[in-house]
Amino acid sequence: MTSSATAFGPASLRIDADQEMARISATLTQYLASTKRRGIIVALSGGIDSSVVAAACVAAIGKERVFGLHMPERDSSDDTLGLSRLVADSLGIESVHEDITPLLDAAGCYRRRDDAIRLVCPEYGPGYKSKIVLPSVIDSDSFRLYSVVVQAPDGTQTRHRLTTEAYLGIVAATNFKQRVRKMMEYYHADRLNYAVSGTPNRLEYDQGFFVKLGDGSADVKPIAHLYKSQVYQLADHLGVPADISARPSTTDTYSLPQSQEEFYFSLPYQRMDLCLYGLNNGISIDEVAATTDLTAEQVLRVYRDIEQKRRTSNYLHLTPRLAADVSEIEH
C-alpha cells in the first residue's frame, strides 16, 4: 500500500491509486455477483469519505448502478445538502432527498437529547445549540471526560462537565440519526435489489468511530483499509469536486459545528494517520514524534488512547453470538 521510501513521514502513506481502485473494483464486483445484487446504495453526506466511496463505485460498476441518498436533518450544516448534491451531479448518478427530521422528531431524538443536556445545564431549551467535546490527549495525561458546550440564544457559550448519565443519554439519543439513515438506505436497497455501502476510513473503522447498526452497518466497506490521507489521494485520482476535499472533517451530528478530533480522535487526521501507521508498523516513537511535531510522551499518550479505543469499541465489530452453532448456515 505504501511507497518504498525508507524515511518515515507523509510519503509512507502514499498509495498507488490505480492499484487501489483495482482492489476496490474487484471487491465490489465480486460481492455483487456473489449476492446477486444489481447495484450499490451510497449515503451522501457531502464529506470526503462518502464522496470517494460514491466515485469509486461509479468507477467500478458504472453510474447507472449507483444510487445516492441525501439525508440531512434539523442539526445538519447549512452546506451539507448542497455538497452532497454536488457529488451526485458531478458523478451523474440518480439520487433522492430524504429529510429524516420528522422521523427523528417522532422517535424523540431531539427531546431525549435535550432532556439529557438539562441534567447538567437546566436552562437548556428552545433556541439553544450544543455539541459534546473531549479535552486534547496531547495536553495532559489525565483521564479524558466529555463536556457539553452550550450556546444560548444570545450567542454566549458555557461548558459543562457531563455526568455518565447525561453523556450516555446524549449519545443514545443522537445515535438515532445514524440508525434512521441506515433504515432509509436499506429501504432503497430492498426496493432496488441493491447492496448498501459503508463509508468508514481506516481511522474510523480501527477506532470504533461509528454507531452499531447505524453507520457501522453495511454490506461492503470499500475504503475501511485506507488511512484518511489516503482517502484524499483517492479523491484526487477520482476527480472528486474540490469543494468536497476542502471541507473540514466534521461529525455533522450536533447543532454547533464540531470537528472529529474535538469529539473523538486525539489529533487532526494528518497527524493521527502518522501515529496510527507508526503504531501499526513498528516505527520508533522518536521517529513518529519528530514527524508529527509531538514529544515522545505525547506520542505515547496517543498510542494509549488508540489502544483504549480499540478495547472499548471492539464490541461494535462483533457479530451476534449464538448459544450453539447452526452448522447448516455458512458465515
mmCIF file of C-alpha atoms in Angstrom:
data_model
loop_
_atom_site.group_PDB
_atom_site.id
_atom_site.type_symbol
_atom_site.label_atom_id
_atom_site.label_comp_id
_atom_site.label_asym_id
_atom_site.label_seq_id
_atom_site.Cartn_x
_atom_site.Cartn_y
_atom_site.Cartn_z
ATOM 1 C CA MET A 1 0.000 0.000 0.000
ATOM 2 C CA THR A 2 2.804 2.401 0.814
ATOM 3 C CA SER A 3 5.697 3.649 -1.238
ATOM 4 C CA SER A 4 9.215 2.260 -0.983
ATOM 5 C CA ALA A 5 10.575 5.388 0.703
ATOM 6 C CA THR A 6 12.826 4.448 3.614
ATOM 7 C CA ALA A 7 12.312 7.539 5.778
ATOM 8 C CA PHE A 8 9.121 7.594 7.817
ATOM 9 C CA GLY A 9 6.832 10.518 7.052
ATOM 10 C CA PRO A 10 3.813 11.532 4.970
ATOM 11 C CA ALA A 11 5.353 9.739 1.978
ATOM 12 C CA SER A 12 4.931 6.465 3.886
ATOM 13 C CA LEU A 13 1.208 6.828 3.303
ATOM 14 C CA ARG A 14 1.432 7.329 -0.454
ATOM 15 C CA ILE A 15 -0.658 4.854 -2.428
ATOM 16 C CA ASP A 16 -0.771 3.634 -5.989
ATOM 17 C CA ALA A 17 -4.271 4.914 -6.788
ATOM 18 C CA ASP A 18 -4.701 2.667 -9.821
ATOM 19 C CA GLN A 19 -3.797 -0.364 -7.738
ATOM 20 C CA GLU A 20 -6.207 0.651 -5.000
ATOM 21 C CA MET A 21 -9.018 1.143 -7.495
ATOM 22 C CA ALA A 22 -8.329 -2.287 -8.964
ATOM 23 C CA ARG A 23 -8.620 -3.765 -5.453
ATOM 24 C CA ILE A 24 -11.822 -1.872 -4.671
ATOM 25 C CA SER A 25 -13.384 -2.632 -8.060
ATOM 26 C CA ALA A 26 -12.680 -6.349 -7.682
ATOM 27 C CA THR A 27 -14.211 -6.355 -4.197
ATOM 28 C CA LEU A 28 -17.367 -4.564 -5.331
ATOM 29 C CA THR A 29 -17.943 -6.595 -8.470
ATOM 30 C CA GLN A 30 -17.293 -9.901 -6.703
ATOM 31 C CA TYR A 31 -19.638 -9.002 -3.869
ATOM 32 C CA LEU A 32 -22.459 -8.008 -6.210
ATOM 33 C CA ALA A 33 -22.006 -11.158 -8.276
ATOM 34 C CA SER A 34 -21.956 -13.455 -5.240
ATOM 35 C CA THR A 35 -25.043 -11.869 -3.648
ATOM 36 C CA LYS A 36 -26.896 -11.258 -6.921
ATOM 37 C CA ARG A 37 -27.384 -7.567 -6.132
ATOM 38 C CA ARG A 38 -27.856 -5.189 -9.034
ATOM 39 C CA GLY A 39 -26.041 -2.119 -7.701
ATOM 40 C CA ILE A 40 -24.947 -0.126 -4.665
ATOM 41 C CA ILE A 41 -26.563 2.441 -2.348
ATOM 42 C CA VAL A 42 -24.339 5.263 -1.086
ATOM 43 C CA ALA A 43 -25.446 7.676 1.647
ATOM 44 C CA LEU A 44 -24.003 11.046 0.599
ATOM 45 C CA SER A 45 -23.084 13.398 3.441
ATOM 46 C CA GLY A 46 -21.107 15.985 1.493
ATOM 47 C CA GLY A 47 -17.953 14.711 3.211
ATOM 48 C CA ILE A 48 -14.812 13.228 1.715
ATOM 49 C CA ASP A 49 -15.411 9.587 2.671
ATOM 50 C CA SER A 50 -18.897 9.133 1.232
ATOM 51 C CA SER A 51 -17.894 11.131 -1.844
ATOM 52 C CA VAL A 52 -14.903 8.885 -2.514
ATOM 53 C CA VAL A 53 -16.986 5.750 -1.969
ATOM 54 C CA ALA A 54 -19.577 7.022 -4.453
ATOM 55 C CA ALA A 55 -16.903 7.907 -7.015
ATOM 56 C CA ALA A 56 -15.177 4.544 -6.546
ATOM 57 C CA CYS A 57 -18.470 2.695 -7.003
ATOM 58 C CA VAL A 58 -19.151 4.604 -10.218
ATOM 59 C CA ALA A 59 -15.663 3.826 -11.498
ATOM 60 C CA ALA A 60 -16.101 0.153 -10.604
ATOM 61 C CA ILE A 61 -19.635 -0.655 -11.783
ATOM 62 C CA GLY A 62 -20.917 2.375 -13.697
ATOM 63 C CA LYS A 63 -23.100 5.320 -12.747
ATOM 64 C CA GLU A 64 -26.324 3.545 -13.752
ATOM 65 C CA ARG A 65 -25.847 1.076 -10.890
ATOM 66 C CA VAL A 66 -25.078 3.566 -8.111
ATOM 67 C CA PHE A 67 -27.899 5.264 -6.185
ATOM 68 C CA GLY A 68 -27.271 8.167 -3.814
ATOM 69 C CA LEU A 69 -29.208 9.303 -0.756
ATOM 70 C CA HIS A 70 -29.203 12.818 0.737
ATOM 71 C CA MET A 71 -30.370 12.592 4.352
ATOM 72 C CA PRO A 72 -29.923 15.881 6.210
ATOM 73 C CA GLU A 73 -31.821 16.697 9.389
ATOM 74 C CA ARG A 74 -32.520 19.646 11.639
ATOM 75 C CA ASP A 75 -28.971 19.904 13.010
ATOM 76 C CA SER A 76 -27.110 19.331 9.723
ATOM 77 C CA SER A 77 -24.740 22.036 8.483
ATOM 78 C CA ASP A 78 -26.185 24.530 6.025
ATOM 79 C CA ASP A 79 -23.889 23.289 3.258
ATOM 80 C CA THR A 80 -24.496 19.546 3.731
ATOM 81 C CA LEU A 81 -27.300 19.137 1.200
ATOM 82 C CA GLY A 82 -25.681 21.359 -1.401
ATOM 83 C CA LEU A 83 -22.378 19.489 -1.226
ATOM 84 C CA SER A 84 -23.954 16.050 -1.315
ATOM 85 C CA ARG A 85 -25.971 17.073 -4.373
ATOM 86 C CA LEU A 86 -22.783 18.418 -5.953
ATOM 87 C CA VAL A 87 -21.272 14.935 -5.659
ATOM 88 C CA ALA A 88 -24.294 13.219 -7.182
ATOM 89 C CA ASP A 89 -24.445 15.724 -10.039
ATOM 90 C CA SER A 90 -20.711 15.502 -10.762
ATOM 91 C CA LEU A 91 -20.928 11.697 -10.927
ATOM 92 C CA GLY A 92 -24.173 11.666 -12.894
ATOM 93 C CA ILE A 93 -25.884 9.247 -10.509
ATOM 94 C CA GLU A 94 -29.545 9.107 -9.597
ATOM 95 C CA SER A 95 -30.258 10.274 -6.051
ATOM 96 C CA VAL A 96 -33.120 11.254 -3.775
ATOM 97 C CA HIS A 97 -33.504 13.637 -0.845
ATOM 98 C CA GLU A 98 -34.886 12.038 2.319
ATOM 99 C CA ASP A 99 -35.330 14.597 5.110
ATOM 100 C CA ILE A 100 -35.114 12.466 8.242
ATOM 101 C CA THR A 101 -36.109 15.233 10.682
ATOM 102 C CA PRO A 102 -39.755 14.094 11.011
ATOM 103 C CA LEU A 103 -38.680 10.519 11.778
ATOM 104 C CA LEU A 104 -36.198 11.702 14.376
ATOM 105 C CA ASP A 105 -38.760 14.008 15.928
ATOM 106 C CA ALA A 106 -41.323 11.203 16.132
ATOM 107 C CA ALA A 107 -38.765 8.926 17.818
ATOM 108 C CA GLY A 108 -37.990 11.628 20.391
ATOM 109 C CA CYS A 109 -34.384 12.101 19.283
ATOM 110 C CA TYR A 110 -34.221 15.842 19.939
ATOM 111 C CA ARG A 111 -36.406 15.722 23.079
ATOM 112 C CA ARG A 112 -34.391 12.907 24.650
ATOM 113 C CA ARG A 113 -31.098 14.658 23.824
ATOM 114 C CA ASP A 114 -32.308 17.939 25.332
ATOM 115 C CA ASP A 115 -33.538 16.175 28.463
ATOM 116 C CA ALA A 116 -30.071 14.639 28.900
ATOM 117 C CA ILE A 117 -28.347 18.010 28.433
ATOM 118 C CA ARG A 118 -30.628 19.555 31.069
ATOM 119 C CA LEU A 119 -29.199 17.126 33.621
ATOM 120 C CA VAL A 120 -26.074 19.333 33.665
ATOM 121 C CA CYS A 121 -27.443 22.555 32.134
ATOM 122 C CA PRO A 122 -31.005 23.052 33.450
ATOM 123 C CA GLU A 123 -31.651 26.204 31.388
ATOM 124 C CA TYR A 124 -31.116 24.413 28.051
ATOM 125 C CA GLY A 125 -34.174 24.951 25.864
ATOM 126 C CA PRO A 126 -35.561 26.325 22.591
ATOM 127 C CA GLY A 127 -33.033 28.375 20.632
ATOM 128 C CA TYR A 128 -30.037 26.751 22.345
ATOM 129 C CA LYS A 129 -27.356 24.825 20.452
ATOM 130 C CA SER A 130 -24.804 22.308 21.674
ATOM 131 C CA LYS A 131 -22.009 19.843 20.995
ATOM 132 C CA ILE A 132 -20.010 17.447 23.146
ATOM 133 C CA VAL A 133 -16.214 17.648 23.291
ATOM 134 C CA LEU A 134 -13.175 15.892 24.755
ATOM 135 C CA PRO A 135 -10.009 17.544 26.092
ATOM 136 C CA SER A 136 -6.907 17.044 23.957
ATOM 137 C CA VAL A 137 -4.965 13.886 24.711
ATOM 138 C CA ILE A 138 -1.649 15.608 23.979
ATOM 139 C CA ASP A 139 -2.173 18.383 26.546
ATOM 140 C CA SER A 140 -2.475 16.166 29.581
ATOM 141 C CA ASP A 141 -2.164 12.550 30.699
ATOM 142 C CA SER A 142 -5.219 12.889 32.923
ATOM 143 C CA PHE A 143 -8.393 10.895 32.360
ATOM 144 C CA ARG A 144 -10.404 12.402 29.476
ATOM 145 C CA LEU A 145 -14.014 13.257 30.295
ATOM 146 C CA TYR A 146 -16.659 14.631 27.946
ATOM 147 C CA SER A 147 -18.188 18.056 28.380
ATOM 148 C CA VAL A 148 -21.119 19.663 26.605
ATOM 149 C CA VAL A 149 -20.629 23.097 25.072
ATOM 150 C CA VAL A 150 -23.892 25.031 25.180
ATOM 151 C CA GLN A 151 -24.646 28.158 23.180
ATOM 152 C CA ALA A 152 -27.530 30.323 24.416
ATOM 153 C CA PRO A 153 -29.787 32.226 22.000
ATOM 154 C CA ASP A 154 -27.742 35.401 22.665
ATOM 155 C CA GLY A 155 -24.583 33.653 21.434
ATOM 156 C CA THR A 156 -22.854 33.179 24.781
ATOM 157 C CA GLN A 157 -21.242 29.783 25.342
ATOM 158 C CA THR A 158 -20.731 27.768 28.505
ATOM 159 C CA ARG A 159 -19.086 24.395 29.112
ATOM 160 C CA HIS A 160 -20.491 21.770 31.479
ATOM 161 C CA ARG A 161 -18.804 18.538 32.587
ATOM 162 C CA LEU A 162 -21.051 15.613 31.692
ATOM 163 C CA THR A 163 -22.102 13.019 34.211
ATOM 164 C CA THR A 164 -22.179 9.432 32.992
ATOM 165 C CA GLU A 165 -25.978 9.551 32.837
ATOM 166 C CA ALA A 166 -26.016 12.768 30.810
ATOM 167 C CA TYR A 167 -23.292 11.608 28.410
ATOM 168 C CA LEU A 168 -24.928 8.251 27.725
ATOM 169 C CA GLY A 169 -28.317 9.929 27.286
ATOM 170 C CA ILE A 170 -26.963 12.395 24.712
ATOM 171 C CA VAL A 171 -25.126 9.709 22.763
ATOM 172 C CA ALA A 172 -28.059 7.299 22.843
ATOM 173 C CA ALA A 173 -30.394 9.990 21.506
ATOM 174 C CA THR A 174 -28.071 11.246 18.758
ATOM 175 C CA ASN A 175 -27.424 7.660 17.639
ATOM 176 C CA PHE A 176 -30.983 7.704 16.314
ATOM 177 C CA LYS A 177 -29.624 9.803 13.447
ATOM 178 C CA GLN A 178 -27.235 7.172 12.111
ATOM 179 C CA ARG A 179 -29.727 4.361 12.650
ATOM 180 C CA VAL A 180 -32.566 6.161 10.881
ATOM 181 C CA ARG A 181 -30.277 6.908 7.938
ATOM 182 C CA LYS A 182 -29.327 3.236 7.712
ATOM 183 C CA MET A 183 -33.003 2.272 7.800
ATOM 184 C CA MET A 184 -33.594 4.504 4.770
ATOM 185 C CA GLU A 185 -30.557 3.068 2.991
ATOM 186 C CA TYR A 186 -31.861 -0.468 3.379
ATOM 187 C CA TYR A 187 -35.343 0.573 2.283
ATOM 188 C CA HIS A 188 -33.929 1.752 -1.026
ATOM 189 C CA ALA A 189 -31.599 -1.243 -1.201
ATOM 190 C CA ASP A 190 -34.550 -3.619 -0.789
ATOM 191 C CA ARG A 191 -36.594 -1.648 -3.312
ATOM 192 C CA LEU A 192 -33.862 -1.749 -5.948
ATOM 193 C CA ASN A 193 -32.238 -5.078 -5.034
ATOM 194 C CA TYR A 194 -29.003 -3.188 -4.312
ATOM 195 C CA ALA A 195 -26.276 -3.616 -1.701
ATOM 196 C CA VAL A 196 -25.564 -0.949 0.917
ATOM 197 C CA SER A 197 -22.095 0.587 1.085
ATOM 198 C CA GLY A 198 -20.364 1.690 4.251
ATOM 199 C CA THR A 199 -18.100 4.731 4.202
ATOM 200 C CA PRO A 200 -15.638 4.431 7.134
ATOM 201 C CA ASN A 201 -11.976 5.106 6.531
ATOM 202 C CA ARG A 202 -9.288 3.243 8.481
ATOM 203 C CA LEU A 203 -9.186 5.702 11.386
ATOM 204 C CA GLU A 204 -12.938 5.371 11.914
ATOM 205 C CA TYR A 205 -13.012 1.599 11.426
ATOM 206 C CA ASP A 206 -9.984 0.972 13.671
ATOM 207 C CA GLN A 207 -11.060 3.340 16.440
ATOM 208 C CA GLY A 208 -14.752 2.457 16.539
ATOM 209 C CA PHE A 209 -15.950 5.827 15.278
ATOM 210 C CA PHE A 210 -19.339 4.547 14.138
ATOM 211 C CA VAL A 211 -22.713 3.532 15.522
ATOM 212 C CA LYS A 212 -23.561 -0.149 15.790
ATOM 213 C CA LEU A 213 -26.432 -0.918 13.408
ATOM 214 C CA GLY A 214 -26.158 2.674 12.229
ATOM 215 C CA ASP A 215 -23.353 3.914 10.007
ATOM 216 C CA GLY A 216 -21.403 0.820 11.102
ATOM 217 C CA SER A 217 -23.877 -1.406 9.276
ATOM 218 C CA ALA A 218 -23.225 -2.152 5.600
ATOM 219 C CA ASP A 219 -22.832 -4.928 3.072
ATOM 220 C CA VAL A 220 -19.458 -3.716 1.792
ATOM 221 C CA LYS A 221 -16.959 -1.153 3.133
ATOM 222 C CA PRO A 222 -14.684 -0.196 0.218
ATOM 223 C CA ILE A 223 -12.282 2.222 1.961
ATOM 224 C CA ALA A 224 -12.019 0.823 5.502
ATOM 225 C CA HIS A 225 -8.410 -0.200 4.816
ATOM 226 C CA LEU A 226 -7.352 3.321 3.763
ATOM 227 C CA TYR A 227 -5.964 5.953 6.128
ATOM 228 C CA LYS A 228 -7.740 9.300 5.895
ATOM 229 C CA SER A 229 -4.895 10.959 3.978
ATOM 230 C CA GLN A 230 -5.047 8.063 1.510
ATOM 231 C CA VAL A 231 -8.756 8.714 1.015
ATOM 232 C CA TYR A 232 -7.851 12.257 -0.031
ATOM 233 C CA GLN A 233 -5.317 10.855 -2.501
ATOM 234 C CA LEU A 234 -8.002 8.634 -3.994
ATOM 235 C CA ALA A 235 -10.333 11.646 -4.163
ATOM 236 C CA ASP A 236 -7.789 13.469 -6.328
ATOM 237 C CA HIS A 237 -7.414 10.402 -8.530
ATOM 238 C CA LEU A 238 -11.176 10.043 -8.988
ATOM 239 C CA GLY A 239 -11.833 13.729 -9.593
ATOM 240 C CA VAL A 240 -13.964 14.380 -6.506
ATOM 241 C CA PRO A 241 -15.007 18.082 -6.564
ATOM 242 C CA ALA A 242 -12.524 20.403 -4.879
ATOM 243 C CA ASP A 243 -15.266 21.839 -2.632
ATOM 244 C CA ILE A 244 -15.613 18.415 -1.028
ATOM 245 C CA SER A 245 -11.884 17.932 -0.464
ATOM 246 C CA ALA A 246 -11.622 21.433 1.027
ATOM 247 C CA ARG A 247 -14.395 20.850 3.565
ATOM 248 C CA PRO A 248 -13.053 20.252 7.102
ATOM 249 C CA SER A 249 -13.970 16.865 8.553
ATOM 250 C CA THR A 250 -16.996 17.183 10.781
ATOM 251 C CA THR A 251 -19.391 14.871 12.603
ATOM 252 C CA ASP A 252 -22.366 16.888 11.247
ATOM 253 C CA THR A 253 -24.364 15.484 14.160
ATOM 254 C CA TYR A 254 -24.663 18.283 16.708
ATOM 255 C CA SER A 255 -26.253 21.701 16.289
ATOM 256 C CA LEU A 256 -22.930 23.503 16.891
ATOM 257 C CA PRO A 257 -20.077 22.964 14.412
ATOM 258 C CA GLN A 258 -17.916 20.114 15.662
ATOM 259 C CA SER A 259 -14.640 18.720 14.355
ATOM 260 C CA GLN A 260 -13.945 14.998 14.569
ATOM 261 C CA GLU A 261 -10.874 15.486 16.747
ATOM 262 C CA GLU A 262 -12.670 17.516 19.417
ATOM 263 C CA PHE A 263 -15.392 14.857 19.552
ATOM 264 C CA TYR A 264 -13.370 11.646 19.299
ATOM 265 C CA PHE A 265 -9.900 11.497 17.739
ATOM 266 C CA SER A 266 -6.739 12.586 19.522
ATOM 267 C CA LEU A 267 -5.360 14.710 16.676
ATOM 268 C CA PRO A 268 -6.200 16.177 13.267
ATOM 269 C CA TYR A 269 -6.214 13.368 10.721
ATOM 270 C CA GLN A 270 -2.837 14.266 9.147
ATOM 271 C CA ARG A 271 -1.016 13.569 12.420
ATOM 272 C CA MET A 272 -3.426 10.872 13.569
ATOM 273 C CA ASP A 273 -2.731 8.902 10.388
ATOM 274 C CA LEU A 274 1.005 9.008 11.035
ATOM 275 C CA CYS A 275 0.617 7.955 14.667
ATOM 276 C CA LEU A 276 -1.659 5.057 13.771
ATOM 277 C CA TYR A 277 0.613 3.994 10.911
ATOM 278 C CA GLY A 278 3.636 4.229 13.188
ATOM 279 C CA LEU A 279 1.972 2.073 15.839
ATOM 280 C CA ASN A 280 0.745 -0.461 13.276
ATOM 281 C CA ASN A 281 4.122 -0.791 11.583
ATOM 282 C CA GLY A 282 6.552 -0.688 14.489
ATOM 283 C CA ILE A 283 8.026 2.716 13.705
ATOM 284 C CA SER A 284 10.089 4.037 16.604
ATOM 285 C CA ILE A 285 8.381 6.524 18.880
ATOM 286 C CA ASP A 286 11.192 9.035 18.305
ATOM 287 C CA GLU A 287 10.624 8.915 14.534
ATOM 288 C CA VAL A 288 6.879 9.349 14.952
ATOM 289 C CA ALA A 289 7.436 12.236 17.362
ATOM 290 C CA ALA A 290 9.815 14.018 15.001
ATOM 291 C CA THR A 291 7.479 13.624 12.027
ATOM 292 C CA THR A 292 4.327 14.726 13.847
ATOM 293 C CA ASP A 293 5.940 17.567 15.826
ATOM 294 C CA LEU A 294 4.986 15.883 19.093
ATOM 295 C CA THR A 295 7.090 14.850 22.059
ATOM 296 C CA ALA A 296 7.757 11.171 22.698
ATOM 297 C CA GLU A 297 5.491 11.375 25.751
ATOM 298 C CA GLN A 298 2.675 12.851 23.658
ATOM 299 C CA VAL A 299 3.037 10.059 21.110
ATOM 300 C CA LEU A 300 2.779 7.535 23.944
ATOM 301 C CA ARG A 301 -0.434 9.233 25.099
ATOM 302 C CA VAL A 302 -1.856 8.959 21.585
ATOM 303 C CA TYR A 303 -0.876 5.288 21.447
ATOM 304 C CA ARG A 304 -2.569 4.620 24.791
ATOM 305 C CA ASP A 305 -5.681 6.387 23.525
ATOM 306 C CA ILE A 306 -5.677 4.278 20.343
ATOM 307 C CA GLU A 307 -5.379 1.047 22.309
ATOM 308 C CA GLN A 308 -8.056 2.111 24.769
ATOM 309 C CA LYS A 309 -10.486 2.915 21.949
ATOM 310 C CA ARG A 310 -9.742 -0.433 20.313
ATOM 311 C CA ARG A 311 -10.605 -2.233 23.549
ATOM 312 C CA THR A 312 -13.767 -0.324 24.368
ATOM 313 C CA SER A 313 -15.150 -0.320 20.822
ATOM 314 C CA ASN A 314 -14.321 -3.929 19.969
ATOM 315 C CA TYR A 315 -17.922 -4.997 20.612
ATOM 316 C CA LEU A 316 -19.020 -2.793 17.698
ATOM 317 C CA HIS A 317 -17.268 -5.184 15.295
ATOM 318 C CA LEU A 318 -18.751 -8.360 16.752
ATOM 319 C CA THR A 319 -21.465 -10.402 15.068
ATOM 320 C CA PRO A 320 -24.377 -11.690 17.191
ATOM 321 C CA ARG A 321 -23.323 -14.537 19.460
ATOM 322 C CA LEU A 322 -25.289 -17.779 19.253
ATOM 323 C CA ALA A 323 -25.743 -20.205 22.137
ATOM 324 C CA ALA A 324 -24.832 -23.041 19.759
ATOM 325 C CA ASP A 325 -23.589 -23.328 16.194
ATOM 326 C CA VAL A 326 -26.141 -23.655 13.419
ATOM 327 C CA SER A 327 -23.956 -25.701 11.130
ATOM 328 C CA GLU A 328 -26.277 -25.544 8.137
ATOM 329 C CA ILE A 329 -25.703 -21.801 7.792
ATOM 330 C CA GLU A 330 -22.401 -20.689 6.287
ATOM 331 C CA HIS A 331 -20.762 -17.486 7.570
#
